[in-house]
């Protein structure tokens, strides 16, 4: 009992197994002492920051401009409704990203000289879309492609905003997949091929299942990035949470609605981040358990 | 070319008007207690005026000069430039005493000390806004209006009700958004763009059917930004008449003097004349139904 406590200090505070929020416990120190020290240092640290901000000469101005309660209450419901547009964009985009990026990663891993042009194309794609700022991709697609007036091609800004995000994030995510695929030991593929599986079957049944499991945390990381970047679709005229808050800000000349939007994004990304932490921790536990067996 | 001649003609007209407006050789500032030295200024002896960049007609005119794009506020051409210089004159500043500083309009209301004495960028007075900055009295009363491409169905609309089935676009921060959502109530939510240019791009690629924009800006959108643009009509006023005000720091001691100057410009006919010179064109009024 006692040993176990020492080995596993409270999760959130020491983070040796869970999230690394507040540092790690010294190996020799008792869990309780770590909690006390962490609590005191936290209070002192944040107390000092709060004192510094509140005593700043411009604080009353800033407080009024960013933290106006009545404006907050008035603008929050409408911004929350507009936030559903963001949720819609990132949920739909994420599905396409996960599939499309895997496709790109597989293309990049095609063996043999015959497939060089395809590998090169996949490489150019990832280089290009990781290189161009997302905001520009959105502008170019949203106002450029639609201006071509191609018959049968939708002009909806929501559509093109989502397409831009899918293109950009697929480039990042395909690299994550590729790292995962390359992390699977070559002996796995060799064994599969020696059993008579084709390259495709080896990927499908042996390599990718292991690879994807390994890269779930970084995949979620990119998913969080995607969630925040949905705000960029506002450039094309879509009224999502950020745009709605801009509308409210320009109607009142008060920045409080931005705080509403920040809170909404945090409310959705923090649980996601903790979930990622939990997945990493679980994965680690399983791996360790696997070694013992 | 045509624009250049037009501008020249207007300049001559405006100069003539300005000469008559000042009313003879009396000292520039006749407002007691509101001379240069009585004001609390960013830089002594200088009136620092903020404006959005690019500055565009009919609010600004002249050839662009760095850092200003499209127009040049120093030109004294265009309605806001002319009004700003007229106000400056009332307060005893010569043309040389005026410095223009480019500042994106969203920065005109950020908290803290303002980097300008007065700011003009077609900012409409709203009671909520006036809690965070000071507004001078109106220097322009205006209507919103609808702009579209000629030959599209919306171009034939004659009433506000008739606009409902169409997808409208507005620029962020304009009162047009409020007008559309509150009074037009279209069946589809309006799109909201960062800039007039973006709204025009969206109109040209048919993502929206029409742009709602203040009437003077509509003149520019149809004359310059659109190849085949038309003003569908002016939207009727609802509630208090919309107007542009000069923005000052909240609690600015100069507000009283700026207001006096603006009032004088109304009283002595300068404002009427400048409006005639720069924004005289008109468009049909849209009925409610």
Coordinates of C-alpha atoms in Angstrom, one line a residue:
Chain A
X1 CA 0.0 0.0 0.0
X2 CA 2.6 2.4 1.1
X3 CA 5.0 1.5 -1.6
X4 CA 2.3 1.8 -4.2
X5 CA 1.4 5.4 -3.0
X6 CA 5.0 6.4 -3.3
X7 CA 5.3 5.0 -6.7
X8 CA 2.1 6.6 -7.9
X9 CA 1.9 10.2 -6.7
X10 CA -1.4 12.0 -7.4
X11 CA -1.8 12.0 -11.1
X12 CA -2.5 15.5 -12.0
X13 CA 0.1 17.1 -9.8
X14 CA 3.1 15.1 -10.6
X15 CA 2.3 13.8 -13.9
X16 CA 4.8 10.9 -14.1
X17 CA 2.1 8.8 -15.6
X18 CA -0.6 11.2 -16.6
X19 CA -0.3 14.7 -17.9
X20 CA 2.8 16.7 -17.3
X21 CA 1.1 19.7 -16.0
X22 CA 2.9 20.7 -12.9
X23 CA 6.3 19.0 -13.0
X24 CA 7.5 15.6 -11.7
X25 CA 7.9 14.4 -8.2
X26 CA 11.4 13.9 -6.9
X27 CA 11.9 10.1 -6.7
X28 CA 12.7 10.3 -3.0
X29 CA 10.1 12.8 -1.8
X30 CA 6.8 11.8 -0.3
X31 CA 3.6 12.4 -2.4
X32 CA 2.1 14.6 0.3
X33 CA 5.1 16.9 0.5
X34 CA 5.1 17.3 -3.3
X35 CA 1.4 18.3 -3.2
X36 CA 2.1 20.9 -0.6
X37 CA 5.1 22.4 -2.4
X38 CA 3.3 22.4 -5.7
X39 CA 0.2 24.1 -4.2
X40 CA 2.3 26.8 -2.5
X41 CA 4.5 27.5 -5.5
X42 CA 1.4 27.7 -7.7
X43 CA -0.4 30.1 -5.4
X44 CA 2.7 32.3 -5.2
X45 CA 3.4 32.2 -8.9
X46 CA -0.1 33.0 -10.0
X47 CA -0.7 35.4 -7.2
X48 CA 2.3 37.5 -8.4
X49 CA 1.0 37.5 -12.0
X50 CA -2.4 38.6 -10.9
X51 CA -0.9 41.3 -8.7
X52 CA 1.2 42.5 -11.6
X53 CA -1.8 42.7 -14.0
X54 CA -4.3 44.2 -11.6
X55 CA -1.9 46.9 -10.6
X56 CA -0.9 47.9 -14.1
X57 CA -1.9 51.4 -15.0
X58 CA -4.1 50.3 -17.9
X59 CA -5.9 47.5 -16.0
X60 CA -9.2 49.3 -15.5
X61 CA -9.3 50.0 -19.3
X62 CA -8.4 46.4 -20.1
X63 CA -10.9 45.1 -17.6
X64 CA -13.6 47.1 -19.1
X65 CA -12.6 46.3 -22.7
X66 CA -12.2 42.5 -22.3
X67 CA -14.3 41.5 -19.3
X68 CA -17.6 43.3 -19.4
X69 CA -20.1 41.0 -17.8
X70 CA -23.3 42.3 -19.4
X71 CA -21.8 42.2 -22.9
X72 CA -20.6 38.7 -22.2
X73 CA -24.0 37.5 -21.2
X74 CA -25.6 39.2 -24.2
X75 CA -23.2 37.9 -26.8
X76 CA -22.5 34.4 -25.5
X77 CA -25.6 32.5 -26.7
X78 CA -25.3 33.8 -30.2
X79 CA -21.6 33.0 -30.4
X80 CA -22.3 29.5 -29.0
X81 CA -24.8 28.9 -31.8
X82 CA -22.3 30.1 -34.3
X83 CA -19.8 27.8 -32.8
X84 CA -21.8 24.9 -34.1
X85 CA -20.6 25.9 -37.5
X86 CA -17.0 25.4 -36.4
X87 CA -18.0 22.0 -34.9
X88 CA -19.6 21.0 -38.2
X89 CA -16.6 22.0 -40.2
X90 CA -14.0 20.2 -38.1
X91 CA -16.0 17.0 -37.7
X92 CA -16.7 16.7 -41.4
X93 CA -13.1 17.8 -42.4
X94 CA -11.5 15.4 -39.9
X95 CA -13.2 12.4 -41.5
X96 CA -11.8 13.3 -44.9
X97 CA -8.4 14.2 -43.5
X98 CA -8.0 10.9 -41.8
X99 CA -8.8 9.0 -45.0
X100 CA -7.1 11.2 -47.5
X101 CA -3.9 11.6 -45.4
X102 CA -3.6 7.8 -45.0
X103 CA -3.9 7.5 -48.8
X104 CA -1.1 10.1 -49.3
X105 CA 1.1 8.3 -46.7
X106 CA 0.6 5.0 -48.5
X107 CA 1.4 6.5 -51.8
X108 CA 4.6 7.9 -50.4
X109 CA 5.6 4.5 -49.2
X110 CA 5.1 2.7 -52.5
X111 CA 8.1 0.5 -53.2
X112 CA 10.1 0.3 -56.4
X113 CA 11.3 2.7 -59.1
X114 CA 8.1 2.4 -61.2
X115 CA 6.2 4.4 -58.6
X116 CA 8.7 7.2 -58.4
X117 CA 6.4 9.8 -60.0
X118 CA 3.6 9.0 -57.6
X119 CA 6.0 9.2 -54.6
X120 CA 7.3 12.4 -56.0
X121 CA 3.8 13.8 -56.4
X122 CA 2.9 12.9 -52.8
X123 CA 6.0 14.5 -51.6
X124 CA 5.3 17.7 -53.5
X125 CA 1.8 17.7 -52.2
X126 CA 2.9 17.5 -48.5
X127 CA 5.7 20.1 -49.1
X128 CA 3.3 22.5 -50.8
X129 CA 0.4 22.4 -48.4
X130 CA 2.6 22.4 -45.3
X131 CA 4.4 25.3 -46.7
X132 CA 1.6 27.7 -47.7
X133 CA 0.0 29.4 -44.8
X134 CA -3.5 28.0 -44.2
X135 CA -5.0 31.5 -44.5
X136 CA -3.7 31.8 -48.0
X137 CA -5.0 28.4 -49.1
X138 CA -8.4 29.4 -47.9
X139 CA -8.3 32.7 -49.8
X140 CA -7.0 31.2 -53.0
X141 CA -9.6 28.4 -53.0
X142 CA -12.5 30.4 -51.6
X143 CA -12.2 33.4 -53.9
X144 CA -10.0 32.0 -56.7
X145 CA -11.4 28.7 -57.6
X146 CA -15.0 29.9 -57.2
X147 CA -14.3 32.8 -59.5
X148 CA -13.6 30.4 -62.3
X149 CA -17.3 29.7 -62.4
X150 CA -16.8 26.0 -63.3
X151 CA -20.1 24.4 -64.1
X152 CA -21.2 21.9 -61.4
X153 CA -18.6 23.1 -58.9
X154 CA -20.1 24.4 -55.8
X155 CA -19.4 28.1 -54.8
X156 CA -20.3 27.7 -51.1
X157 CA -17.7 29.3 -48.9
X158 CA -18.3 26.7 -46.3
X159 CA -17.5 24.0 -48.8
X160 CA -14.3 25.6 -50.0
X161 CA -13.2 26.6 -46.5
X162 CA -13.5 22.9 -45.5
X163 CA -11.7 21.8 -48.6
X164 CA -8.8 24.1 -47.8
X165 CA -8.6 22.7 -44.3
X166 CA -8.7 19.2 -45.6
X167 CA -5.9 19.9 -48.0
X168 CA -3.7 21.6 -45.5
X169 CA -4.3 19.2 -42.6
X170 CA -4.0 16.1 -44.8
X171 CA -0.4 17.2 -45.6
X172 CA 0.4 17.3 -41.9
X173 CA -1.5 14.2 -41.0
X174 CA 0.0 12.1 -43.8
X175 CA 3.5 12.8 -42.3
X176 CA 2.2 11.6 -39.0
X177 CA 0.9 8.4 -40.6
X178 CA 4.2 8.0 -42.5
X179 CA 6.2 8.3 -39.2
X180 CA 3.9 5.7 -37.8
X181 CA 4.3 3.3 -40.7
X182 CA 8.0 3.7 -40.6
X183 CA 8.1 3.0 -36.9
X184 CA 6.8 -0.5 -37.4
X185 CA 9.7 -2.8 -37.4
X186 CA 10.7 -4.1 -40.9
X187 CA 10.6 -7.6 -39.6
X188 CA 6.8 -7.3 -39.3
X189 CA 6.5 -6.6 -43.0
X190 CA 9.1 -9.2 -43.9
X191 CA 7.3 -11.8 -41.9
X192 CA 4.0 -10.9 -43.6
X193 CA 5.5 -11.1 -47.0
X194 CA 7.1 -14.5 -46.2
X195 CA 3.6 -15.7 -45.4
X196 CA 2.5 -14.8 -48.9
X197 CA 0.7 -11.5 -48.2
X198 CA 1.0 -8.9 -51.0
X199 CA 2.3 -5.5 -50.3
X200 CA -1.2 -4.2 -50.0
X201 CA -2.3 -6.9 -47.7
X202 CA 0.8 -6.4 -45.6
X203 CA 0.0 -2.8 -45.2
X204 CA -3.7 -3.4 -44.6
X205 CA -3.5 -6.2 -42.0
X206 CA 0.0 -5.9 -40.4
X207 CA 1.6 -2.5 -40.7
X208 CA -1.2 0.1 -40.7
X209 CA -3.1 -1.3 -37.7
X210 CA 0.1 -1.1 -35.6
X211 CA 1.1 2.3 -37.1
X212 CA -2.2 4.0 -36.5
X213 CA -2.3 2.9 -32.9
X214 CA 1.1 4.4 -32.3
X215 CA 0.2 7.8 -33.8
X216 CA -3.1 8.4 -32.2
X217 CA -1.8 11.0 -29.9
X218 CA -0.2 13.1 -32.6
X219 CA -3.3 12.6 -34.7
X220 CA -5.4 14.1 -31.9
X221 CA -2.9 16.9 -31.7
X222 CA -3.5 17.8 -35.3
X223 CA -7.2 17.4 -34.7
X224 CA -7.0 20.1 -32.0
X225 CA -5.1 22.3 -34.4
X226 CA -7.8 21.8 -37.0
X227 CA -10.5 22.8 -34.5
X228 CA -8.9 26.1 -34.0
X229 CA -8.2 26.8 -37.6
X230 CA -11.9 26.4 -38.5
X231 CA -12.0 30.1 -37.4
X232 CA -10.1 30.9 -40.6
X233 CA -13.1 30.0 -42.7
X234 CA -14.6 33.2 -41.5
X235 CA -12.5 34.9 -44.2
X236 CA -14.8 33.6 -46.8
X237 CA -17.8 35.2 -45.2
X238 CA -19.0 32.3 -43.1
X239 CA -20.4 33.5 -39.8
X240 CA -18.9 31.1 -37.3
X241 CA -17.9 31.7 -33.7
X242 CA -15.0 34.0 -34.4
X243 CA -16.8 36.0 -37.0
X244 CA -19.8 36.3 -34.8
X245 CA -17.6 37.6 -32.0
X246 CA -16.0 40.1 -34.4
X247 CA -19.5 41.3 -35.3
X248 CA -20.3 41.8 -31.7
X249 CA -17.0 43.5 -31.0
X250 CA -17.5 46.0 -33.9
X251 CA -21.0 46.7 -32.7
X252 CA -19.9 47.6 -29.2
X253 CA -16.2 48.5 -29.5
X254 CA -15.7 46.1 -26.6
X255 CA -13.5 43.0 -26.8
X256 CA -15.5 40.8 -24.4
X257 CA -17.1 38.7 -27.2
X258 CA -13.6 37.5 -28.1
X259 CA -13.3 36.0 -24.6
X260 CA -16.6 34.1 -25.2
X261 CA -15.1 32.6 -28.3
X262 CA -11.9 31.7 -26.6
X263 CA -13.8 30.0 -23.8
X264 CA -15.8 27.9 -26.3
X265 CA -12.7 26.8 -28.1
X266 CA -11.0 25.9 -24.8
X267 CA -14.0 24.1 -23.6
X268 CA -13.7 21.7 -26.6
X269 CA -9.9 21.4 -26.9
X270 CA -9.0 20.9 -23.2
X271 CA -11.0 17.7 -22.9
X272 CA -9.5 16.6 -26.1
X273 CA -6.0 17.2 -24.8
X274 CA -6.7 15.4 -21.5
X275 CA -8.1 12.5 -23.6
X276 CA -4.9 12.4 -25.6
X277 CA -2.8 12.4 -22.4
X278 CA -4.9 9.5 -21.1
X279 CA -4.4 7.6 -24.3
X280 CA -0.7 8.0 -24.1
X281 CA -0.7 6.9 -20.5
X282 CA -2.8 3.9 -21.3
X283 CA -0.6 3.0 -24.2
X284 CA 2.5 3.2 -22.1
X285 CA 0.9 1.0 -19.4
X286 CA 0.0 -1.6 -22.0
X287 CA 3.4 -1.7 -23.5
X288 CA 5.0 -2.1 -20.1
X289 CA 2.5 -4.9 -19.3
X290 CA 3.4 -6.5 -22.6
X291 CA 7.1 -6.5 -21.7
X292 CA 6.4 -8.3 -18.4
X293 CA 4.4 -11.0 -20.0
Chain B
X1 CA -8.4 59.2 -67.5
X2 CA -12.0 60.1 -67.2
X3 CA -11.7 59.8 -63.4
X4 CA -8.7 62.2 -63.5
X5 CA -10.7 64.9 -65.3
X6 CA -13.6 64.3 -63.0
X7 CA -11.3 64.6 -60.0
X8 CA -9.8 67.8 -61.4
X9 CA -13.1 69.4 -62.0
X10 CA -14.2 68.5 -58.5
X11 CA -11.0 69.9 -57.0
X12 CA -11.5 73.2 -58.7
X13 CA -15.1 73.2 -57.6
X14 CA -14.1 72.3 -54.0
X15 CA -11.4 74.9 -53.9
X16 CA -13.9 77.5 -55.0
X17 CA -16.3 76.3 -52.4
X18 CA -13.7 76.3 -49.7
X19 CA -12.7 79.8 -50.5
X20 CA -16.3 81.0 -50.2
X21 CA -16.9 78.9 -47.1
X22 CA -14.2 80.5 -45.0
X23 CA -15.8 83.9 -45.5
X24 CA -13.0 86.4 -46.0
X25 CA -9.8 87.2 -44.4
X26 CA -10.7 86.7 -40.7
X27 CA -8.3 84.6 -38.6
X28 CA -8.9 80.9 -39.1
X29 CA -10.1 80.0 -35.6
X30 CA -12.9 82.1 -34.4
X31 CA -14.1 79.6 -31.8
X32 CA -13.3 81.1 -28.4
X33 CA -11.3 78.7 -26.3
X34 CA -10.7 76.3 -29.1
X35 CA -7.5 77.5 -30.7
X36 CA -4.5 75.3 -31.3
X37 CA -3.0 76.0 -28.0
X38 CA -6.2 75.3 -26.1
X39 CA -6.3 71.7 -27.2
X40 CA -4.7 68.7 -25.7
X41 CA -2.7 67.3 -28.5
X42 CA -0.6 64.2 -29.2
X43 CA 2.1 66.5 -30.6
X44 CA 2.0 70.2 -29.8
X45 CA 1.0 72.4 -32.7
X46 CA 0.0 69.4 -34.8
X47 CA -3.4 67.9 -35.4
X48 CA -2.8 64.1 -35.8
X49 CA -5.6 62.6 -37.8
X50 CA -6.0 58.8 -38.1
X51 CA -7.6 57.2 -41.1
X52 CA -7.9 53.7 -42.5
X53 CA -5.5 52.6 -45.2
X54 CA -6.3 52.1 -48.1
X55 CA -8.2 55.4 -48.2
X56 CA -10.7 55.3 -51.0
X57 CA -13.1 57.6 -52.9
X58 CA -15.4 59.3 -52.4
X59 CA -14.1 59.8 -48.9
X60 CA -10.5 60.4 -50.0
X61 CA -9.1 61.5 -53.3
X62 CA -5.8 62.3 -55.0
X63 CA -3.1 60.1 -56.3
X64 CA -1.8 57.5 -53.8
X65 CA 1.3 58.5 -51.9
X66 CA 3.2 56.3 -49.6
X67 CA 2.1 54.9 -47.2
X68 CA -1.4 55.6 -48.5
X69 CA -3.0 53.4 -51.0
X70 CA -5.6 54.2 -53.6
X71 CA -6.0 57.8 -52.4
X72 CA -4.1 60.3 -50.4
X73 CA -5.7 62.0 -47.4
X74 CA -3.3 64.9 -47.6
X75 CA -4.9 65.8 -50.9
X76 CA -7.9 67.5 -49.3
X77 CA -9.9 65.8 -51.9
X78 CA -12.7 63.4 -51.1
X79 CA -15.4 64.0 -48.5
X80 CA -13.6 62.9 -45.3
X81 CA -10.3 64.5 -46.2
X82 CA -12.1 67.8 -47.0
X83 CA -14.2 67.7 -43.8
X84 CA -11.1 66.9 -41.7
X85 CA -9.2 69.9 -43.1
X86 CA -12.3 72.1 -42.6
X87 CA -12.4 71.0 -39.0
X88 CA -8.7 71.6 -38.6
X89 CA -9.1 75.0 -40.0
X90 CA -11.9 75.9 -37.6
X91 CA -9.5 74.9 -34.8
X92 CA -6.8 77.1 -36.1
X93 CA -4.6 74.5 -37.9
X94 CA -3.1 75.3 -41.2
X95 CA -2.9 72.6 -43.8
X96 CA 0.7 72.1 -42.9
X97 CA -0.1 71.5 -39.2
X98 CA -2.1 68.4 -40.1
X99 CA -0.5 65.0 -40.0
X100 CA -2.3 61.9 -41.2
X101 CA -1.5 58.5 -39.6
X102 CA -2.7 55.3 -41.1
X103 CA -4.4 53.1 -38.6
X104 CA -6.7 50.1 -39.3
X105 CA -10.1 51.0 -38.0
X106 CA -10.3 48.2 -35.5
X107 CA -7.4 49.8 -33.7
X108 CA -9.3 53.1 -33.4
X109 CA -11.2 51.7 -30.5
X110 CA -8.6 49.6 -28.7
X111 CA -8.1 50.4 -25.0
X112 CA -5.3 52.7 -24.0
X113 CA -3.9 55.9 -25.3
X114 CA -4.8 56.6 -28.9
X115 CA -2.1 57.4 -31.5
X116 CA -4.3 60.1 -33.0
X117 CA -6.1 63.3 -32.0
X118 CA -9.1 62.6 -34.2
X119 CA -10.0 59.6 -36.4
X120 CA -12.2 59.5 -39.5
X121 CA -13.0 56.2 -41.3
X122 CA -16.7 56.2 -42.0
X123 CA -17.4 55.1 -38.5
X124 CA -21.1 55.1 -37.7
X125 CA -22.3 56.3 -34.3
X126 CA -23.8 53.6 -32.2
X127 CA -24.8 54.2 -28.5
X128 CA -22.9 51.0 -27.5
X129 CA -19.8 52.2 -29.3
X130 CA -20.0 55.5 -27.6
X131 CA -19.4 53.9 -24.3
X132 CA -15.8 53.1 -25.4
X133 CA -14.8 56.1 -27.5
X134 CA -16.1 59.6 -27.9
X135 CA -18.0 60.5 -31.1
X136 CA -18.2 64.0 -32.5
X137 CA -21.5 65.2 -33.8
X138 CA -22.4 63.9 -37.2
X139 CA -20.5 65.0 -40.2
X140 CA -22.5 62.9 -42.6
X141 CA -26.0 61.4 -42.4
X142 CA -26.4 58.4 -44.6
X143 CA -28.3 55.4 -45.8
X144 CA -27.2 51.8 -46.4
X145 CA -27.7 50.6 -49.9
X146 CA -27.6 47.5 -52.0
X147 CA -25.1 46.8 -54.7
X148 CA -25.2 44.1 -57.3
X149 CA -24.0 43.1 -60.7
X150 CA -26.2 44.4 -63.6
X151 CA -28.5 41.9 -65.2
X152 CA -28.8 39.7 -62.1
X153 CA -32.3 39.2 -60.7
X154 CA -31.6 41.2 -57.5
X155 CA -30.8 44.2 -59.7
X156 CA -34.5 44.7 -60.4
X157 CA -35.7 44.6 -56.8
X158 CA -37.6 47.7 -55.7
X159 CA -38.5 46.9 -52.1
X160 CA -36.8 45.7 -48.9
X161 CA -39.1 42.7 -48.8
X162 CA -38.0 41.9 -52.3
X163 CA -34.5 41.4 -51.0
X164 CA -35.4 38.5 -48.7
X165 CA -34.8 35.6 -51.0
X166 CA -31.3 36.7 -51.9
X167 CA -28.0 35.9 -50.3
X168 CA -26.5 39.2 -49.1
X169 CA -23.0 40.0 -48.1
X170 CA -21.7 42.7 -45.8
X171 CA -18.3 43.9 -44.5
X172 CA -17.4 43.2 -40.9
X173 CA -17.9 46.1 -38.5
X174 CA -20.4 47.9 -40.7
X175 CA -23.8 48.7 -39.5
X176 CA -25.0 47.0 -42.7
X177 CA -24.9 43.6 -40.9
X178 CA -27.2 44.9 -38.2
X179 CA -29.6 46.4 -40.7
X180 CA -29.8 43.2 -42.8
X181 CA -30.3 40.9 -39.8
X182 CA -32.8 43.2 -38.1
X183 CA -34.8 44.8 -40.9
X184 CA -34.3 42.9 -44.2
X185 CA -34.3 39.5 -42.5
X186 CA -33.3 37.5 -45.5
X187 CA -34.2 33.8 -45.7
X188 CA -30.4 33.0 -45.7
X189 CA -28.0 34.4 -43.2
X190 CA -25.8 37.2 -44.7
X191 CA -22.1 36.4 -45.3
X192 CA -19.7 38.7 -43.4
X193 CA -16.4 39.6 -45.0
X194 CA -13.2 41.2 -43.7
X195 CA -13.1 43.9 -46.3
X196 CA -15.2 45.4 -49.1
X197 CA -12.7 43.9 -51.5
X198 CA -13.5 40.4 -50.3
X199 CA -17.2 41.1 -50.5
X200 CA -16.7 42.2 -54.1
X201 CA -14.8 38.9 -54.8
X202 CA -17.7 36.9 -53.4
X203 CA -20.2 38.9 -55.5
X204 CA -18.2 38.3 -58.6
X205 CA -17.9 34.6 -58.0
X206 CA -21.7 34.4 -57.3
X207 CA -21.3 33.3 -53.7
X208 CA -23.6 36.2 -52.8
X209 CA -26.2 38.1 -54.8
X210 CA -25.7 41.5 -53.4
X211 CA -23.6 43.6 -51.1
X212 CA -25.1 45.9 -48.5
X213 CA -22.9 48.9 -47.9
X214 CA -23.2 52.5 -46.9
X215 CA -24.3 54.7 -49.9
X216 CA -21.2 56.7 -50.4
X217 CA -19.1 53.5 -50.4
X218 CA -21.6 52.0 -52.9
X219 CA -20.6 54.7 -55.3
X220 CA -17.0 53.5 -55.2
X221 CA -17.9 49.8 -55.3
X222 CA -20.0 50.3 -58.4
X223 CA -17.7 52.8 -60.1
X224 CA -14.4 51.2 -59.5
X225 CA -14.5 47.7 -57.9
X226 CA -17.2 46.1 -60.0
X227 CA -17.0 45.9 -63.8
X228 CA -20.7 46.0 -64.2
X229 CA -22.1 47.1 -60.9
X230 CA -25.3 48.8 -60.1
X231 CA -26.8 50.4 -57.0
X232 CA -30.0 48.5 -56.6
X233 CA -31.3 51.2 -54.3
X234 CA -30.9 53.0 -51.0
X235 CA -32.4 51.3 -48.0
X236 CA -34.9 53.3 -45.9
X237 CA -33.9 54.6 -42.5
X238 CA -35.3 52.7 -39.5
X239 CA -34.9 54.3 -36.1
X240 CA -32.5 57.2 -35.6
X241 CA -30.8 58.4 -38.8
X242 CA -27.4 56.7 -39.3
X243 CA -24.5 59.0 -39.2
X244 CA -20.7 59.1 -39.2
X245 CA -18.9 60.7 -36.4
X246 CA -15.3 61.7 -35.7
X247 CA -13.7 59.3 -33.2
X248 CA -11.8 60.7 -30.2
X249 CA -10.3 59.1 -27.1
X250 CA -13.0 58.4 -24.5
X251 CA -13.3 61.5 -22.3
X252 CA -11.2 63.6 -24.6
X253 CA -11.1 67.3 -23.6
X254 CA -11.1 68.2 -27.2
X255 CA -14.5 66.8 -27.9
X256 CA -16.3 70.1 -27.1
X257 CA -14.1 72.0 -29.6
X258 CA -14.4 69.4 -32.3
X259 CA -18.2 69.5 -31.9
X260 CA -18.2 73.2 -32.1
X261 CA -16.1 73.1 -35.3
X262 CA -18.4 70.5 -36.8
X263 CA -21.5 72.5 -35.8
X264 CA -20.0 75.5 -37.5
X265 CA -19.4 73.6 -40.7
X266 CA -23.1 72.7 -40.8
X267 CA -24.2 76.2 -39.9
X268 CA -22.0 78.0 -42.5
X269 CA -23.0 75.6 -45.2
X270 CA -19.5 74.0 -45.7
X271 CA -20.7 70.5 -45.1
X272 CA -23.6 70.8 -47.6
X273 CA -21.2 72.1 -50.2
X274 CA -18.6 69.4 -49.6
X275 CA -21.4 66.8 -49.9
X276 CA -22.4 68.3 -53.1
X277 CA -18.8 68.2 -54.3
X278 CA -18.0 64.6 -53.4
X279 CA -21.1 62.5 -52.9
X280 CA -23.8 64.3 -54.9
X281 CA -24.8 61.2 -57.0
X282 CA -28.0 59.5 -55.9
X283 CA -29.9 56.3 -56.4
X284 CA -33.5 55.1 -56.1
X285 CA -34.9 54.6 -52.7
X286 CA -36.2 51.1 -51.9
X287 CA -39.7 51.0 -50.4
X288 CA -40.4 48.8 -47.4
X289 CA -42.9 46.6 -49.4

